[in-house]
PDB file of C-alpha atoms in Angstrom:
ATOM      1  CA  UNK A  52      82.277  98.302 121.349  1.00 32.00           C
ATOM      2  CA  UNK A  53      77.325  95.662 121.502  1.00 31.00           C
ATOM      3  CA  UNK A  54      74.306  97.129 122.935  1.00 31.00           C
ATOM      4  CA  UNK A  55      72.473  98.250 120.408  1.00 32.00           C
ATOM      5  CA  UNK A  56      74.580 100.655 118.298  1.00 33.00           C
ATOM      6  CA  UNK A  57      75.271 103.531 120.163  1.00 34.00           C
ATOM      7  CA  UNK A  58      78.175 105.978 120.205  1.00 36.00           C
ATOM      8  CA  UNK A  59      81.988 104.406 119.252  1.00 39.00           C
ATOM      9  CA  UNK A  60      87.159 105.279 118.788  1.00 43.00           C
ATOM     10  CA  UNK A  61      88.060 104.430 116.637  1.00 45.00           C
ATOM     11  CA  UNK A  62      84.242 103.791 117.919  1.00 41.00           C
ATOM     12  CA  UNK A  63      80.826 104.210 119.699  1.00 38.00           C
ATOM     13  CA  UNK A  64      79.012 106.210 122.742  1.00 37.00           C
ATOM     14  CA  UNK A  65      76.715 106.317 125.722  1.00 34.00           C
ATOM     15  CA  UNK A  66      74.533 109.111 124.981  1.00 36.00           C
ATOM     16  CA  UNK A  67      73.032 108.508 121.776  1.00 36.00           C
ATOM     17  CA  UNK A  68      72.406 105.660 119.308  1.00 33.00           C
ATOM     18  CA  UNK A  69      75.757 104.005 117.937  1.00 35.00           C
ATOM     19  CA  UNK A  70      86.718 103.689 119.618  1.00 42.00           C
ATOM     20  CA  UNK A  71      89.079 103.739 116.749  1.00 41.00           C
ATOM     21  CA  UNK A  72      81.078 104.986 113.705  1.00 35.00           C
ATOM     22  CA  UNK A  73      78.502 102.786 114.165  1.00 35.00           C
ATOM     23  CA  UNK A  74      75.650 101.837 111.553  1.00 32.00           C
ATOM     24  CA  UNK A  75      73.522 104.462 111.615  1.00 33.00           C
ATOM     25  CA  UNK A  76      76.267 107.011 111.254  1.00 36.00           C
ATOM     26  CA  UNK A  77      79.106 105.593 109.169  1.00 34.00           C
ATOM     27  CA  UNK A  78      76.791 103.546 106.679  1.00 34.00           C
ATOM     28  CA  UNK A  79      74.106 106.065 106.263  1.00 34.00           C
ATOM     29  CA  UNK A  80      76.206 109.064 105.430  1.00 30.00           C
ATOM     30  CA  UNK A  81      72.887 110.446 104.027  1.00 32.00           C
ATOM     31  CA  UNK A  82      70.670 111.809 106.374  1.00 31.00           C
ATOM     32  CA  UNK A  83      72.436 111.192 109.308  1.00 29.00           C
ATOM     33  CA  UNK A  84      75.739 113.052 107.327  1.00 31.00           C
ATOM     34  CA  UNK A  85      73.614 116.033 106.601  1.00 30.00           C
ATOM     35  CA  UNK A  86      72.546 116.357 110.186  1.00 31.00           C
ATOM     36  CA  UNK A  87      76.151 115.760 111.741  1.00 33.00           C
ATOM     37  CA  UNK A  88      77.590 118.581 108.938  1.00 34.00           C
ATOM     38  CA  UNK A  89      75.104 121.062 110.502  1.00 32.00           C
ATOM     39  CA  UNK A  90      76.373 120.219 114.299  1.00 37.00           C
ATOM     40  CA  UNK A  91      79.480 121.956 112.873  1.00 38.00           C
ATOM     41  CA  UNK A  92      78.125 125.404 113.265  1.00 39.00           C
ATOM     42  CA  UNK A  93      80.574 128.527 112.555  1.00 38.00           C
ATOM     43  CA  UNK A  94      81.670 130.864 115.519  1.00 38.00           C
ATOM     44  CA  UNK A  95      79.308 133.507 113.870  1.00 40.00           C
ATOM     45  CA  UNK A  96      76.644 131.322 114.444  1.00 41.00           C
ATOM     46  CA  UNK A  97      77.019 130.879 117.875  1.00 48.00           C
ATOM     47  CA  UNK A  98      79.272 133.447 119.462  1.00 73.00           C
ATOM     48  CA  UNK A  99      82.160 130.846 119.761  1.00 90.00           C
ATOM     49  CA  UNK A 100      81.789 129.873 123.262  1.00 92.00           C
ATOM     50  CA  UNK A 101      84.029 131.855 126.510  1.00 95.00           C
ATOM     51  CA  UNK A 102      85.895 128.509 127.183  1.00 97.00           C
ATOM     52  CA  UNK A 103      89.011 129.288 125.763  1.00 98.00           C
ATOM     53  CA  UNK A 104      89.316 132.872 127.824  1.00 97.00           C
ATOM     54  CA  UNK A 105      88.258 130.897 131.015  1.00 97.00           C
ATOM     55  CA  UNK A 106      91.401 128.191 130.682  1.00 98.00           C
ATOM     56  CA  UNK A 107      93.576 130.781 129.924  1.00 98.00           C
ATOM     57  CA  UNK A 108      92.656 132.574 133.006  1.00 98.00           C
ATOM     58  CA  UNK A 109      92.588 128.996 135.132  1.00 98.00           C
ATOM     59  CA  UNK A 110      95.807 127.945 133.443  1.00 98.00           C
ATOM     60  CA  UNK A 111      94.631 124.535 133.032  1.00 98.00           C
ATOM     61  CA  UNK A 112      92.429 122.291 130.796  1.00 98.00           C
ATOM     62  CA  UNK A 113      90.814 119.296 131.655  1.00 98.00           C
ATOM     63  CA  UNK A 114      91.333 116.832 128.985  1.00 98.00           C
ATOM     64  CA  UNK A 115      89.142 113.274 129.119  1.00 98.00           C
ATOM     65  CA  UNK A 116      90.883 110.189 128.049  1.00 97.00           C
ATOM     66  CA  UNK A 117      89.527 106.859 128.081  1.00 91.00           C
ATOM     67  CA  UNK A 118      92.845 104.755 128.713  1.00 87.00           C
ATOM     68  CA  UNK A 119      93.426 103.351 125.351  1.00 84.00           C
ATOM     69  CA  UNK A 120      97.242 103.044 124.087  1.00 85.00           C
ATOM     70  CA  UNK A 121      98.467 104.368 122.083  1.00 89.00           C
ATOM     71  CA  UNK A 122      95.641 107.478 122.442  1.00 92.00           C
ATOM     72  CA  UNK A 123      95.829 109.016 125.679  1.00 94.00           C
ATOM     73  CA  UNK A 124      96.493 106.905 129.014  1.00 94.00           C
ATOM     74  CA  UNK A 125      98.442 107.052 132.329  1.00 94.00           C
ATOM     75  CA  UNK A 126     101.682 105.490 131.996  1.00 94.00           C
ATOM     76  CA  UNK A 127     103.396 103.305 134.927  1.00 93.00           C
ATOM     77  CA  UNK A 128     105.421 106.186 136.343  1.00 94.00           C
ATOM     78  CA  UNK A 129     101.840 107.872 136.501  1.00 94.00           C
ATOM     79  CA  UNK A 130     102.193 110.404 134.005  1.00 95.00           C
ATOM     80  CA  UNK A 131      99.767 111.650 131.089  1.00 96.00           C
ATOM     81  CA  UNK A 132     100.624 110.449 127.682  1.00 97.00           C
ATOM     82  CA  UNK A 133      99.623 109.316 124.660  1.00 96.00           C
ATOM     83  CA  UNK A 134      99.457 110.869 120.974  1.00 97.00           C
ATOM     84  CA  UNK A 135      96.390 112.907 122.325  1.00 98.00           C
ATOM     85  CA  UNK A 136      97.286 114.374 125.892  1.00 98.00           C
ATOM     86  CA  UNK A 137     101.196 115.471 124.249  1.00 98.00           C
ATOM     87  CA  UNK A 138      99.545 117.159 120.792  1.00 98.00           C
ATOM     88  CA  UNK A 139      97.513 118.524 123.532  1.00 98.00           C
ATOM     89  CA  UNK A 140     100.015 119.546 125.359  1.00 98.00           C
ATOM     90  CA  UNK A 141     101.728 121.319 122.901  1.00 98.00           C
ATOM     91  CA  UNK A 142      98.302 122.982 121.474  1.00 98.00           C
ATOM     92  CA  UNK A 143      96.958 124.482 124.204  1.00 98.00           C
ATOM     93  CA  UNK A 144     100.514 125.680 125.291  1.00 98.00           C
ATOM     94  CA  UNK A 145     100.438 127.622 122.058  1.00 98.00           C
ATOM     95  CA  UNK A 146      96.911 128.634 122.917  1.00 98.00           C
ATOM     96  CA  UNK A 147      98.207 130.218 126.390  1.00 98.00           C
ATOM     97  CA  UNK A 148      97.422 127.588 128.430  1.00 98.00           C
ATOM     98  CA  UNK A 149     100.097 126.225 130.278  1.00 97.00           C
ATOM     99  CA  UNK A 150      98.935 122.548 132.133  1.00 97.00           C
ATOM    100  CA  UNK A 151      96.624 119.491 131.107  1.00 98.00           C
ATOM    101  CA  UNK A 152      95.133 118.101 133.817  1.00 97.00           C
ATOM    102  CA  UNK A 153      93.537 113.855 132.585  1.00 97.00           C
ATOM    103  CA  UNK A 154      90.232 113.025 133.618  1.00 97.00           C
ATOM    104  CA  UNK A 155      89.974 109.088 133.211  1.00 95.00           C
ATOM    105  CA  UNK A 156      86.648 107.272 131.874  1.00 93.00           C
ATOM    106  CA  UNK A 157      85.258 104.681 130.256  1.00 88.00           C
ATOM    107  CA  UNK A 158      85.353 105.062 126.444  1.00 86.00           C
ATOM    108  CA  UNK A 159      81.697 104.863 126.095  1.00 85.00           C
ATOM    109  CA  UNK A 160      81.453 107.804 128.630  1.00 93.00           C
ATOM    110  CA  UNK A 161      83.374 110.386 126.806  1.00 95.00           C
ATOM    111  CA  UNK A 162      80.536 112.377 124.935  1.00 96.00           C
ATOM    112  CA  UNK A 163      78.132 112.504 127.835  1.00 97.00           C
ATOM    113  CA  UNK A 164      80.641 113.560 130.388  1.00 97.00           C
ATOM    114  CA  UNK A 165      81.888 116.411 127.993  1.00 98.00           C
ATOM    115  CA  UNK A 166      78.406 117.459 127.769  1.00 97.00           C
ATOM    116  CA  UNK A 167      78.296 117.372 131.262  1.00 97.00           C
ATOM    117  CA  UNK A 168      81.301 119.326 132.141  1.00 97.00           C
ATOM    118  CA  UNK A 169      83.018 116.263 133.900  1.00 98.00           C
ATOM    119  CA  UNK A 170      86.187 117.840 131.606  1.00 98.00           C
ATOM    120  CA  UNK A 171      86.766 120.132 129.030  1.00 98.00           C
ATOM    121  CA  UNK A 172      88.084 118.467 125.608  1.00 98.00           C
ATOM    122  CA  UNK A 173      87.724 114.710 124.531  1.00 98.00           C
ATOM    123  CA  UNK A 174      91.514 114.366 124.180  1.00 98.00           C
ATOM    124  CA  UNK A 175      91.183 110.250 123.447  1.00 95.00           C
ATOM    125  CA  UNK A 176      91.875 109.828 119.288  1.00 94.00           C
ATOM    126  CA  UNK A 177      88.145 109.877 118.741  1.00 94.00           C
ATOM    127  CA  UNK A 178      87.084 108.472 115.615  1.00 92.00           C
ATOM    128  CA  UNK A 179      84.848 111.579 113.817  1.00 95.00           C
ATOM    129  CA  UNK A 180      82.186 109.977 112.245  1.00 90.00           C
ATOM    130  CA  UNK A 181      78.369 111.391 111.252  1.00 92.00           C
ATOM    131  CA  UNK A 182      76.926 110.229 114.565  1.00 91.00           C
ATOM    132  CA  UNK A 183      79.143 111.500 117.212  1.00 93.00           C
ATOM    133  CA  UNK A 184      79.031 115.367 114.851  1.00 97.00           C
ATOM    134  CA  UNK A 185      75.363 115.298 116.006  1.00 96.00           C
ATOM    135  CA  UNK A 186      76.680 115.021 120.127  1.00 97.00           C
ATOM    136  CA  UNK A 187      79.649 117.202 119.499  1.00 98.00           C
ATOM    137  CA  UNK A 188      81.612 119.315 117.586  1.00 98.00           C
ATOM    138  CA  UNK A 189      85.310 117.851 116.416  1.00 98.00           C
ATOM    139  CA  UNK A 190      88.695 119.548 114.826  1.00 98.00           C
ATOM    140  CA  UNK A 191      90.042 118.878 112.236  1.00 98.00           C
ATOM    141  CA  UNK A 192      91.547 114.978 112.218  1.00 98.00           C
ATOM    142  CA  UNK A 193      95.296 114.829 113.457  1.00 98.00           C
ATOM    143  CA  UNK A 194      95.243 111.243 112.028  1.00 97.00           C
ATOM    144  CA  UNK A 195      93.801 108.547 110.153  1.00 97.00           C
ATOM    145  CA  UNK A 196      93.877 104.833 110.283  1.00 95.00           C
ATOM    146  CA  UNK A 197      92.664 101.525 108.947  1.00 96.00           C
ATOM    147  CA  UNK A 198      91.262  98.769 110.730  1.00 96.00           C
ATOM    148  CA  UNK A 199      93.360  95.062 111.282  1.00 97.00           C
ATOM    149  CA  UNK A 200      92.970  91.754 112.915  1.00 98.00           C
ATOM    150  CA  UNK A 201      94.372  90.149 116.220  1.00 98.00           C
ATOM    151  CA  UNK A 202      94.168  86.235 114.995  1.00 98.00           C
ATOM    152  CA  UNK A 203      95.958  82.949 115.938  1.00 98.00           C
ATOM    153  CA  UNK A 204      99.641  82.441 115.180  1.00 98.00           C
ATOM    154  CA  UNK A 205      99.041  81.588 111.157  1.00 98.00           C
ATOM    155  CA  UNK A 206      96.036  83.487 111.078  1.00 98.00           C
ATOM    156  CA  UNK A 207      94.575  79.334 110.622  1.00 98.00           C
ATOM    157  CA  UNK A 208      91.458  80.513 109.778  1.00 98.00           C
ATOM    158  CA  UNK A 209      92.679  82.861 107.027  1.00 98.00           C
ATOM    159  CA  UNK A 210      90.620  86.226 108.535  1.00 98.00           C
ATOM    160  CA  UNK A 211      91.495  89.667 106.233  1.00 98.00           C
ATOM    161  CA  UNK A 212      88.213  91.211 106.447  1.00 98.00           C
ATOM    162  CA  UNK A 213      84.952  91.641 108.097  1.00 98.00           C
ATOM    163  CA  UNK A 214      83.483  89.752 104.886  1.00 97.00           C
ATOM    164  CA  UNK A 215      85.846  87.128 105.376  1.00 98.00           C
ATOM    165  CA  UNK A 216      84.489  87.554 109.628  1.00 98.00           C
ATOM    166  CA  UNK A 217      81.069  86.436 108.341  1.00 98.00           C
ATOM    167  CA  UNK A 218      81.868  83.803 105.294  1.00 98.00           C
ATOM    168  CA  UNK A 219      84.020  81.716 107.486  1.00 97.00           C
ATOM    169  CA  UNK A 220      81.558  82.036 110.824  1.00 97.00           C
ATOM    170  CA  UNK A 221      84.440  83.185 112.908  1.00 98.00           C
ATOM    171  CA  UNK A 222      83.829  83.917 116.524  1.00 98.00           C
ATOM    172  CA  UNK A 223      84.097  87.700 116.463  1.00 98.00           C
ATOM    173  CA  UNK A 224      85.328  90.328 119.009  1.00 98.00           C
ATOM    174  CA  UNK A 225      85.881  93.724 119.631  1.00 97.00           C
ATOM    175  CA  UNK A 226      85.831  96.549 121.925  1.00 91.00           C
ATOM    176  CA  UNK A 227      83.317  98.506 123.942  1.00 83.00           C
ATOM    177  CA  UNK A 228      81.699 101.481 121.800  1.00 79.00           C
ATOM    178  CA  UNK A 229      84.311 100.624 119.346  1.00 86.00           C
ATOM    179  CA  UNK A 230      83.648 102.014 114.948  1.00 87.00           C
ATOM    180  CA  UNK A 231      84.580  98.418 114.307  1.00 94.00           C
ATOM    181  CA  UNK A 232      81.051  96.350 115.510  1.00 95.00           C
ATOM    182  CA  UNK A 233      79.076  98.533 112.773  1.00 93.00           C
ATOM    183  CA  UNK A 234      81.839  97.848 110.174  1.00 96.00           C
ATOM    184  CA  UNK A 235      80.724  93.937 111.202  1.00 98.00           C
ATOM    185  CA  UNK A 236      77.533  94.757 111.844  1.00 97.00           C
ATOM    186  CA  UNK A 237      77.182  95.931 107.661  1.00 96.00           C
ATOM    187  CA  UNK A 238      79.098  93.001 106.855  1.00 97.00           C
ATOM    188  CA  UNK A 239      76.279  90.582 107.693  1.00 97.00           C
ATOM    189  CA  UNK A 240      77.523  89.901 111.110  1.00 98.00           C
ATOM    190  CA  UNK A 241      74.852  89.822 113.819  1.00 97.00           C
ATOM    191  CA  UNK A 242      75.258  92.440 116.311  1.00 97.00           C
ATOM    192  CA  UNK A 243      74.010  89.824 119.470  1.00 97.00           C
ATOM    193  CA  UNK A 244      77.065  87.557 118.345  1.00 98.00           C
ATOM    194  CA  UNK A 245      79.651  90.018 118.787  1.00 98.00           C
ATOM    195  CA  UNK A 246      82.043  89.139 121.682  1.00 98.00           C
ATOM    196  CA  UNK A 247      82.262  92.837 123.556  1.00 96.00           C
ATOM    197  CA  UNK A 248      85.398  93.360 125.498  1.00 95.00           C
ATOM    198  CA  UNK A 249      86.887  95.950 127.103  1.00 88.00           C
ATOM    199  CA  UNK A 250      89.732  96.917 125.312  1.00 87.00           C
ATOM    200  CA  UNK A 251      92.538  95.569 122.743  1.00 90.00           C
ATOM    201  CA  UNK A 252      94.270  93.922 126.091  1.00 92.00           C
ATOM    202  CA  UNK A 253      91.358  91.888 126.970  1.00 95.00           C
ATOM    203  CA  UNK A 254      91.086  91.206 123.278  1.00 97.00           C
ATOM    204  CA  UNK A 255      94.458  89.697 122.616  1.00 98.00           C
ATOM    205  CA  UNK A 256      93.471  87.381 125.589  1.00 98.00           C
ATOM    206  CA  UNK A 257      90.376  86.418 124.301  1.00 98.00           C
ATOM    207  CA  UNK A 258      91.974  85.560 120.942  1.00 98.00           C
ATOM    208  CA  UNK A 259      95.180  83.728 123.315  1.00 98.00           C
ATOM    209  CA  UNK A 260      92.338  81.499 124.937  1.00 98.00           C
ATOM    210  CA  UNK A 261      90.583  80.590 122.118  1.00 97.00           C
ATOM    211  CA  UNK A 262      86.980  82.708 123.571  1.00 98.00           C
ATOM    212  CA  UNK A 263      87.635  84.576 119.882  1.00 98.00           C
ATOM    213  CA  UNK A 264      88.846  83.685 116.267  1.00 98.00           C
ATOM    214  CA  UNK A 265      89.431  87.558 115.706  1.00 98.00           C
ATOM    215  CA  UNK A 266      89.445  90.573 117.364  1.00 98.00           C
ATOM    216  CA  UNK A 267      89.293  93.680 115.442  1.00 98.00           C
ATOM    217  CA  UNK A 268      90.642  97.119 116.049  1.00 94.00           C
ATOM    218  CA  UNK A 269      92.523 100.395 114.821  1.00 91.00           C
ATOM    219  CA  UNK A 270      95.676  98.815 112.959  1.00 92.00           C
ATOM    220  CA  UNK A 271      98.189 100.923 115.137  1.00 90.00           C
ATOM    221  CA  UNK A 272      96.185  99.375 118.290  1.00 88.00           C
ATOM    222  CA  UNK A 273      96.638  95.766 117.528  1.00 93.00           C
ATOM    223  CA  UNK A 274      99.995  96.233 115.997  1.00 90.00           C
ATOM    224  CA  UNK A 275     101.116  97.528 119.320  1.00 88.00           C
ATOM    225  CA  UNK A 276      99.380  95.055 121.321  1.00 92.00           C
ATOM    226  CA  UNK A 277     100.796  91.552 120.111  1.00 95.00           C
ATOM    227  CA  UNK A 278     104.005  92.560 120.353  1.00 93.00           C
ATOM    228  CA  UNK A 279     104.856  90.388 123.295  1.00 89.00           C
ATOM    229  CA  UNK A 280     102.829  88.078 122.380  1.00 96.00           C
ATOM    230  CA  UNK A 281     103.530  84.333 121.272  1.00 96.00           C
ATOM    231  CA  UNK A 282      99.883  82.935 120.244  1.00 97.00           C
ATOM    232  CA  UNK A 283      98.412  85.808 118.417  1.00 98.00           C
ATOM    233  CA  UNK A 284      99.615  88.030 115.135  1.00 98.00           C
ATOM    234  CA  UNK A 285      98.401  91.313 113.443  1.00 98.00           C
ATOM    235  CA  UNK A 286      96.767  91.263 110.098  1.00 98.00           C
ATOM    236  CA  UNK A 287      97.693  93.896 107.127  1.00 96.00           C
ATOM    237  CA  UNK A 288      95.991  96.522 107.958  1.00 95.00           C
ATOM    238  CA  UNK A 289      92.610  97.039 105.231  1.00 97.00           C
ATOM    239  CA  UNK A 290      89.499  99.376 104.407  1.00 96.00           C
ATOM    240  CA  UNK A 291      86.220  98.636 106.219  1.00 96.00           C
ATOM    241  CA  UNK A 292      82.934  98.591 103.756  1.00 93.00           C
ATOM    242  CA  UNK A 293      80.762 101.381 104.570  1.00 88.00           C
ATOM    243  CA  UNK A 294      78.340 102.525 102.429  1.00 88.00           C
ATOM    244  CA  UNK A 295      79.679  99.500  99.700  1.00 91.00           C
ATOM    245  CA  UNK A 296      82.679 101.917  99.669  1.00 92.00           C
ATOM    246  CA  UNK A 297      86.213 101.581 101.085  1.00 94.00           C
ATOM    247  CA  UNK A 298      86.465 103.751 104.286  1.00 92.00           C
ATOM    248  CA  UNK A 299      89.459 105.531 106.363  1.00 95.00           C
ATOM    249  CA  UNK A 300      88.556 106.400 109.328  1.00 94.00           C
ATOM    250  CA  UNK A 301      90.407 109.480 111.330  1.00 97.00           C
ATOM    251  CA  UNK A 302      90.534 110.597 114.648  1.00 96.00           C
ATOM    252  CA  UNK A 303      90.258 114.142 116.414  1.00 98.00           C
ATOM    253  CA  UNK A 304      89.234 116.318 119.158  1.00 98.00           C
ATOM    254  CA  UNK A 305      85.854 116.679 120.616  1.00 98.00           C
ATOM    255  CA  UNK A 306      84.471 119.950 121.703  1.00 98.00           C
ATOM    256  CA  UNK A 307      80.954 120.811 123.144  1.00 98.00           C
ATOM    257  CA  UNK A 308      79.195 122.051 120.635  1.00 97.00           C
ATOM    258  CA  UNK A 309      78.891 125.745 121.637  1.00 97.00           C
ATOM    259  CA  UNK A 310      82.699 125.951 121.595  1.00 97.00           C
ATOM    260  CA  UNK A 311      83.607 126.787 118.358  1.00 97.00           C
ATOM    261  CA  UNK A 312      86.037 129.760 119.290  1.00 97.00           C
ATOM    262  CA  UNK A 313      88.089 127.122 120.929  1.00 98.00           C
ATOM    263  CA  UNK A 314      87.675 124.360 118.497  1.00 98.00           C
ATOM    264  CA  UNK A 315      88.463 126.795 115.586  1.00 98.00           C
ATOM    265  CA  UNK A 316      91.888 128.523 117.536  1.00 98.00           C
ATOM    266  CA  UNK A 317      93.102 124.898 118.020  1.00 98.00           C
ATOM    267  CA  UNK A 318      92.603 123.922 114.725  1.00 98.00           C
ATOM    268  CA  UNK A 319      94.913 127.028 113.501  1.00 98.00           C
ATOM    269  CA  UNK A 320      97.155 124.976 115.412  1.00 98.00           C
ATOM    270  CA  UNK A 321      96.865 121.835 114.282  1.00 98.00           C
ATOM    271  CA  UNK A 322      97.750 123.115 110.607  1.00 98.00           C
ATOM    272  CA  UNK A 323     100.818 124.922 111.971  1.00 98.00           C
ATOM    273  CA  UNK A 324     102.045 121.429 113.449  1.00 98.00           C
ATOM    274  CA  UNK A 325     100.681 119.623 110.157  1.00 98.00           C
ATOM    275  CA  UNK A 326     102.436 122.139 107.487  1.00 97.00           C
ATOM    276  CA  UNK A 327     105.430 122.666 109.269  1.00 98.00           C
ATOM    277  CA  UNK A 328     106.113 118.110 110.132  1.00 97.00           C
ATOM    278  CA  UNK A 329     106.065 118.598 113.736  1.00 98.00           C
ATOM    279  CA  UNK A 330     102.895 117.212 114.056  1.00 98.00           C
ATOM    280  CA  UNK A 331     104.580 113.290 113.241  1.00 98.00           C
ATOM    281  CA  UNK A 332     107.235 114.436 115.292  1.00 98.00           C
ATOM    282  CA  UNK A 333     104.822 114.001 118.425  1.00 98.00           C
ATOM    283  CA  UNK A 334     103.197 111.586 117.011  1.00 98.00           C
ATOM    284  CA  UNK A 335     106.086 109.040 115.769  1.00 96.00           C
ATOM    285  CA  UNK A 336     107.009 107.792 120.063  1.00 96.00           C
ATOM    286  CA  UNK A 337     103.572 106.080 119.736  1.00 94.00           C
ATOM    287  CA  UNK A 338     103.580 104.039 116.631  1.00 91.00           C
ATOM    288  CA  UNK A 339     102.560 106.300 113.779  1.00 94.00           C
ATOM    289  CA  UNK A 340     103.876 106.510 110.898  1.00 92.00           C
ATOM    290  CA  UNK A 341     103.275 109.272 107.408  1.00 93.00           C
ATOM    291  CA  UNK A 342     100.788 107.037 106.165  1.00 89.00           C
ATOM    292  CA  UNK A 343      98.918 108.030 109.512  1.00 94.00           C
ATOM    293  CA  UNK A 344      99.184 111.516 108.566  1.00 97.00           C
ATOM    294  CA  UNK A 345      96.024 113.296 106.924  1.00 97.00           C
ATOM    295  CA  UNK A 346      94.596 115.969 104.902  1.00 96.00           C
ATOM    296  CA  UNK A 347      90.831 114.850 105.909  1.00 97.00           C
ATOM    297  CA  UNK A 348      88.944 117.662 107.988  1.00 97.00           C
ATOM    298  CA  UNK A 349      86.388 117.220 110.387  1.00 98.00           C
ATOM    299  CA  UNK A 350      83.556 117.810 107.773  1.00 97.00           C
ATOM    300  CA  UNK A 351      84.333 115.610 105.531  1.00 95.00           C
ATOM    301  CA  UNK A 352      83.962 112.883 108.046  1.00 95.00           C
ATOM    302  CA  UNK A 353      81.074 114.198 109.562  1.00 95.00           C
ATOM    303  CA  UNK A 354      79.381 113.438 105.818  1.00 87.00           C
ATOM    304  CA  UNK A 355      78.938 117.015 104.778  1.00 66.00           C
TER     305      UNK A 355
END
C-alpha cells in the first residue's frame, strides 16, 4: 500500500491522492513540496488550536494506531505498545496529560479519521512526506529508516533494489497505503502489477508461498518479521530513488492541521528526549538502533 496512489507509513492514505510517500508527493518534491511546506503553518498563524488545554483537562488522549509492529499495536496481554504509543506515553505525560487511550484502524484510515475526530494524534510511525503535509500537520521525525526486501532463502533471484524489482520482472508486493509502491511505481514498475497486502505478516506469507518474489517494506519491519521464519530472509537495508536522488524516509506524529500549539509543545519534547539519549532509550525494546536516530525535521520532509 495499489489503488491509484493515494495516501501511504512508511506509506499512503484514504483521503487524498497517494506506511513506512507516494508519487505525486515523494517524487515531485516541487510543487507538491511547496504546497505541503505551507500546511505547516506557525501557531501565530492560526491561534495554535485549544486541544492541548482540553486533554489536559480530560486527562486522556486518544492516540490512532494502525497495528503495525514495531509502530504502535496491541500486544497479546492486550496492552498498548509500540515505539509510538510509549514515546507517546512519555510526551504527553510531560505535557500534563496523564493516560493514552489506542484507537485501532486500518492504515489507510489514519488521516481521514484524524480529520474526523475519530482520535486525537496519529501515533502510528507515519512516514512525513509532501503529500500527507497537505492533509496534516506532523512533528518533528523521532526516526528515520531505509527500505529492505523480504525474498526467498538465498535471495535466488538476487533482488537489492526496486531497479533490480523491475530488470529482473520479479513478482512484486507490498503493503496497503504503504511509501514503498511509489518508490516501485518511479522505478518503472507498473502500479496494476503490484501485489497489495495487508501488512508485512501477510507479506512474509506471500513471499513463503511463492504468490511474491519480494515484498518490500521499512528495514526495521521486515527485519523483525522473518525472524521465525525458515523460507524467507531480509535484504541490507538501501535508499529508494526519488526524484533520481537517494531518499531516507522518517517517521512522526500527525496533528490536524489547526493544532499547532500542541504539535509545537510536543515537539519541545521530542528535542528534550533527542538531546538528552532517552529518546533511543524508548525506542531500542523495538528494534532501533542510532542509525535510526535523526536530525531531519518535519519540513524538510515535507519539501520546504
Amino acid at each position: 500500500m495499489a489503488p491509484p496512489l493515494q495516501p501511504l507509513r512508511r506509506f499512503r492514505d484514504a483521503s487524498g491522492p497517494s506506511r513506512r510517500s507516494l508519487l505525486a508527493g515523494v517524487a515531485a518534491l516541487g510543487a507538491l513540496g511547496a504546497a505541503g511546506c505551507s500546511r505547516v503553518p506557525t501557531a501565530a498563524a492560526t491561534g495554535g488550536g485549544d486541544l492541548l488545554d482540553r486533554l489536559k483537562a480530560a486527562g486522556v488522549v486518544r492516540l490512532g494506531i494502525a497495528g503495525e509492529i514495531p509502530f504502535g499495536y496491541i500486544d497479546k496481554n492486550g496492552d498498548l505498545t509500540g515505539e509510538a504509543p510509549e514515546l507517546a506515553k512519555v510526551i504527553f505525560q510531560r505535557l500534563g496529560v496523564d493516560r493514552v487511550q489506542p484507537v485501532p484502524t486500518e492504515f489507510g484510515s489514519l488521516i481521514p479519521g484524524l480529520n474526523s475526530q475519530q482520535f486525537d494524534v496519529v501515533a502510528a510511525g507515519m512516514y512525513i512526506n509532501p503529500d500527507r503535509c497537505q492533509q496534516v500537520i506532523f512533528s518533528d521525525p523521532d526516526y528515520q529508516m531505509l527500505d529492505s526486501f523480504i525474498v526467498r532463502k538465498g535471495n535466488p533471484k538476487g533482488l537489492h533494489d526496486y531497479r533490480d524489482v523491475v530488470k529482473k520482472k520479479a513478482k512484486f508486493a507490498t503493503g496497503t497505503g504503504y511509501a514503498e509502491i511509489a518508490y516501485a511505481v518511479e522505478a518503472g514498475y507498473e502500479e496494476s502489477d503490484i501485489l497489495i497486502v495487508p501488512d508485512q505478516v501477510a507479506g512474509l506469507n506471500a513471499v513463503e508461498a511463492g504468490r511474491a518474489d519480494v515484498f518490500a517494506g521499512t528495514a526495521l519491519t521486515t527485519r523483525e518479521v522473518v525472524k521465525k521464519s525458515a523460507k524467507a530472509e531480509v535484504t541490507e537495508p538501501f535508499k529508494p530513488v526519488v526524484g533520481g536522488k537517494p531518499h531516507v524516509d522518517g517517521g512522526g506524529f500527525a496533528f490536524r492541521p489547526n493544532e499547532t500549539g500542541l504539535r509545537d509543545a510536543f515537539n519541545a519534547e521530542l528535542r528534550k528526549l533527542k538531546n538528552s539519549g532517552e529518546l533511543l532509550r524508548i525506542l531500542k525494546p523495538f528494534g532501533f538502533t542510532e542509525d535510526e536516530m535523526t536530525d531531519m525535521t518535519a519540513k524538510e520532509l515535507c519539501g520546504g
